[in-house]
């Protein structure tokens, strides 16, 4: 029986071996790719940028650049004024949002946290002499004095100096007026305010999570 050409039979064996080796290498490469993909996870997975921020904020560490949400509106803290009246310290923060600017102040009055939001009132021509009538309500003086201050960021004041203030309120404390004078010869700035609770504000600190604190401040705007 004829068995064919021996030379042709021998030459086919190396070619078959090469194909087998190539297939093995392809399988190994595919397995390695799958394993590496599994170890790496999703390369473009999104993460929550606020996951490490505390939900409960400290109302005495707000600073310039923080974000404060009130009544669904986000505000950026543009500037902060720290006031000192013979060792009694409070702060005022200038908030800038889509509905305009307002001031947030915070103080500890005999251990009780007091927070107030203020809006500037232009053209009232009011001065803190005796009772004051505004919006058909009578306001009486509850406190006045002078304090030293330092400012950072955008505040509209000098970097430091002395100021005068006078606080007024209606009999039921629902109506608040703050008079402030930040330099000699300056006319009184008039603002009306309302007390806010800690839970009415959401604050996100602009710094790293390790130092993240959130605040609010007390009673005297500009």
Short mmCIF file of C-alpha atoms in Angstrom, two decimals, residues 3-189:
data_model
loop_
_atom_site.label_atom_id
_atom_site.label_comp_id
_atom_site.label_asym_id
_atom_site.label_seq_id
_atom_site.Cartn_x
_atom_site.Cartn_y
_atom_site.Cartn_z
CA UNK A 3 2.12 5.52 2.34
CA UNK A 4 2.71 8.90 0.69
CA UNK A 5 5.78 11.09 0.74
CA UNK A 6 7.63 10.73 4.10
CA UNK A 7 9.12 14.22 3.74
CA UNK A 8 5.66 15.81 3.60
CA UNK A 9 4.52 13.95 6.76
CA UNK A 10 7.55 15.07 8.78
CA UNK A 11 7.14 18.77 7.77
CA UNK A 12 3.51 18.89 9.00
CA UNK A 13 4.41 17.98 12.63
CA UNK A 14 6.38 21.18 13.52
CA UNK A 15 3.54 23.33 12.14
CA UNK A 16 1.00 21.54 14.33
CA UNK A 17 3.19 22.00 17.42
CA UNK A 18 3.49 25.75 16.73
CA UNK A 19 -0.28 26.15 16.50
CA UNK A 20 -0.76 24.34 19.79
CA UNK A 21 1.78 26.59 21.53
CA UNK A 22 0.11 29.72 20.12
CA UNK A 23 -3.31 28.58 21.33
CA UNK A 24 -1.91 27.90 24.81
CA UNK A 25 -0.36 31.38 24.95
CA UNK A 26 -3.64 32.99 23.87
CA UNK A 27 -5.54 31.14 26.61
CA UNK A 28 -2.97 32.15 29.24
CA UNK A 29 -3.15 35.82 28.14
CA UNK A 30 -6.95 35.79 28.29
CA UNK A 31 -6.96 34.30 31.79
CA UNK A 32 -4.38 36.84 33.00
CA UNK A 33 -6.43 39.72 31.57
CA UNK A 34 -9.58 38.54 33.37
CA UNK A 35 -7.72 38.14 36.66
CA UNK A 36 -6.17 41.61 36.45
CA UNK A 37 -9.52 43.20 35.62
CA UNK A 38 -11.04 41.52 38.64
CA UNK A 39 -8.29 42.85 40.93
CA UNK A 40 -8.47 46.39 39.58
CA UNK A 41 -12.25 46.66 39.94
CA UNK A 42 -14.10 49.36 38.05
CA UNK A 43 -11.50 51.92 36.93
CA UNK A 44 -14.03 54.74 36.57
CA UNK A 45 -16.11 54.03 39.68
CA UNK A 46 -17.58 57.22 41.19
CA UNK A 47 -17.30 58.01 44.88
CA UNK A 48 -19.29 60.27 47.18
CA UNK A 49 -17.14 63.43 47.70
CA UNK A 50 -18.92 64.21 50.99
CA UNK A 51 -18.82 60.73 52.49
CA UNK A 52 -16.15 61.67 55.01
CA UNK A 53 -17.82 64.87 56.22
CA UNK A 54 -19.62 64.84 59.57
CA UNK A 55 -23.38 65.29 59.56
CA UNK A 56 -23.35 67.23 62.84
CA UNK A 57 -21.53 70.53 62.59
CA UNK A 58 -19.82 72.73 65.17
CA UNK A 59 -21.44 76.18 65.13
CA UNK A 60 -18.20 77.91 66.13
CA UNK A 61 -15.79 77.03 63.34
CA UNK A 62 -17.32 78.37 60.14
CA UNK A 63 -14.75 80.00 57.91
CA UNK A 64 -14.30 81.71 54.58
CA UNK A 65 -15.15 79.35 51.72
CA UNK A 66 -17.63 77.19 53.64
CA UNK A 67 -21.02 76.39 52.14
CA UNK A 68 -24.16 77.07 54.20
CA UNK A 69 -27.59 75.98 53.02
CA UNK A 70 -30.61 77.80 54.40
CA UNK A 71 -34.20 77.38 53.16
CA UNK A 72 -32.92 75.31 50.24
CA UNK A 73 -30.51 78.03 49.06
CA UNK A 74 -26.74 77.52 49.07
CA UNK A 75 -24.58 80.38 50.33
CA UNK A 76 -20.81 80.82 50.23
CA UNK A 77 -19.11 82.35 53.26
CA UNK A 78 -17.34 85.34 51.71
CA UNK A 79 -15.91 86.80 54.91
CA UNK A 80 -15.82 86.48 58.68
CA UNK A 81 -15.58 89.14 61.38
CA UNK A 82 -14.46 88.18 64.89
CA UNK A 83 -15.54 90.64 67.61
CA UNK A 84 -14.22 90.95 71.14
CA UNK A 85 -15.95 93.01 73.81
CA UNK A 86 -13.79 92.76 76.92
CA UNK A 87 -13.24 89.04 76.42
CA UNK A 88 -16.73 88.23 75.19
CA UNK A 89 -16.30 86.95 71.65
CA UNK A 90 -18.74 86.39 68.82
CA UNK A 91 -18.47 86.16 65.04
CA UNK A 92 -20.30 87.36 61.97
CA UNK A 93 -20.20 85.66 58.56
CA UNK A 94 -21.08 87.27 55.24
CA UNK A 95 -23.15 84.77 53.22
CA UNK A 96 -23.56 85.21 49.48
CA UNK A 97 -26.27 83.26 47.65
CA UNK A 98 -28.57 83.45 44.65
CA UNK A 99 -31.12 85.49 46.63
CA UNK A 100 -28.57 88.06 47.80
CA UNK A 101 -26.28 88.63 50.75
CA UNK A 102 -27.04 88.20 54.41
CA UNK A 103 -25.09 87.93 57.64
CA UNK A 104 -25.09 84.98 60.00
CA UNK A 105 -23.94 85.59 63.57
CA UNK A 106 -23.47 83.22 66.49
CA UNK A 107 -22.79 83.65 70.16
CA UNK A 108 -22.90 81.66 73.36
CA UNK A 109 -25.04 83.57 75.83
CA UNK A 110 -24.50 82.03 79.26
CA UNK A 111 -23.93 78.65 77.65
CA UNK A 112 -26.88 78.91 75.26
CA UNK A 113 -26.16 78.98 71.52
CA UNK A 114 -27.85 81.92 69.76
CA UNK A 115 -27.84 82.19 65.96
CA UNK A 116 -29.37 84.97 63.91
CA UNK A 117 -29.68 85.73 60.20
CA UNK A 118 -29.67 89.39 59.17
CA UNK A 119 -30.58 91.36 56.06
CA UNK A 120 -29.40 94.93 55.43
CA UNK A 121 -32.14 97.57 55.37
CA UNK A 122 -31.27 100.56 53.25
CA UNK A 123 -32.80 104.02 53.45
CA UNK A 124 -34.42 103.72 56.87
CA UNK A 125 -32.66 106.82 58.28
CA UNK A 126 -32.99 105.21 61.72
CA UNK A 127 -30.58 105.83 64.59
CA UNK A 128 -30.40 104.04 67.96
CA UNK A 129 -31.94 106.81 70.06
CA UNK A 130 -34.88 105.76 72.21
CA UNK A 131 -37.53 103.42 70.85
CA UNK A 132 -37.40 102.63 67.13
CA UNK A 133 -40.41 101.98 64.90
CA UNK A 134 -39.88 99.86 61.79
CA UNK A 135 -42.47 97.93 59.76
CA UNK A 136 -45.14 99.32 62.11
CA UNK A 137 -43.53 97.60 65.10
CA UNK A 138 -41.97 99.23 68.14
CA UNK A 139 -38.44 98.04 68.96
CA UNK A 140 -36.69 98.77 72.25
CA UNK A 141 -32.98 98.72 72.95
CA UNK A 142 -31.78 95.54 74.67
CA UNK A 143 -28.02 95.97 74.41
CA UNK A 144 -25.34 98.38 73.15
CA UNK A 145 -21.61 98.84 73.39
CA UNK A 146 -18.27 98.85 71.56
CA UNK A 147 -16.02 95.98 70.49
CA UNK A 148 -12.70 95.38 68.81
CA UNK A 149 -12.78 93.37 65.60
CA UNK A 150 -10.61 91.57 63.06
CA UNK A 151 -11.81 90.58 59.60
CA UNK A 152 -10.81 88.07 56.94
CA UNK A 153 -12.06 87.58 53.43
CA UNK A 154 -14.64 89.96 51.99
CA UNK A 155 -16.47 91.91 54.71
CA UNK A 156 -16.59 95.55 53.59
CA UNK A 157 -14.79 96.60 56.77
CA UNK A 158 -11.20 97.44 57.62
CA UNK A 159 -8.97 94.45 58.48
CA UNK A 160 -9.20 95.46 62.13
CA UNK A 161 -10.48 98.25 64.33
CA UNK A 162 -13.23 99.20 66.76
CA UNK A 163 -16.97 99.28 66.14
CA UNK A 164 -20.15 100.40 67.90
CA UNK A 165 -23.37 98.42 68.06
CA UNK A 166 -26.89 98.64 69.43
CA UNK A 167 -29.42 95.79 69.40
CA UNK A 168 -33.17 96.29 69.47
CA UNK A 169 -36.11 93.89 69.71
CA UNK A 170 -39.89 93.91 69.84
CA UNK A 171 -41.62 92.91 73.06
CA UNK A 172 -42.16 89.35 71.81
CA UNK A 173 -38.57 89.12 70.43
CA UNK A 174 -39.83 88.23 66.95
CA UNK A 175 -38.63 91.52 65.49
CA UNK A 176 -34.89 92.26 65.69
CA UNK A 177 -32.88 95.30 64.60
CA UNK A 178 -29.10 95.67 64.69
CA UNK A 179 -27.33 99.02 64.39
CA UNK A 180 -23.61 98.95 63.59
CA UNK A 181 -20.96 101.58 62.96
CA UNK A 182 -17.56 100.33 61.78
CA UNK A 183 -15.59 103.57 61.71
CA UNK A 184 -15.69 107.07 63.17
CA UNK A 185 -17.88 109.41 61.19
CA UNK A 186 -19.67 106.52 59.48
CA UNK A 187 -23.47 106.46 59.50
CA UNK A 188 -25.30 103.66 61.24
CA UNK A 189 -25.86 100.48 59.26
#
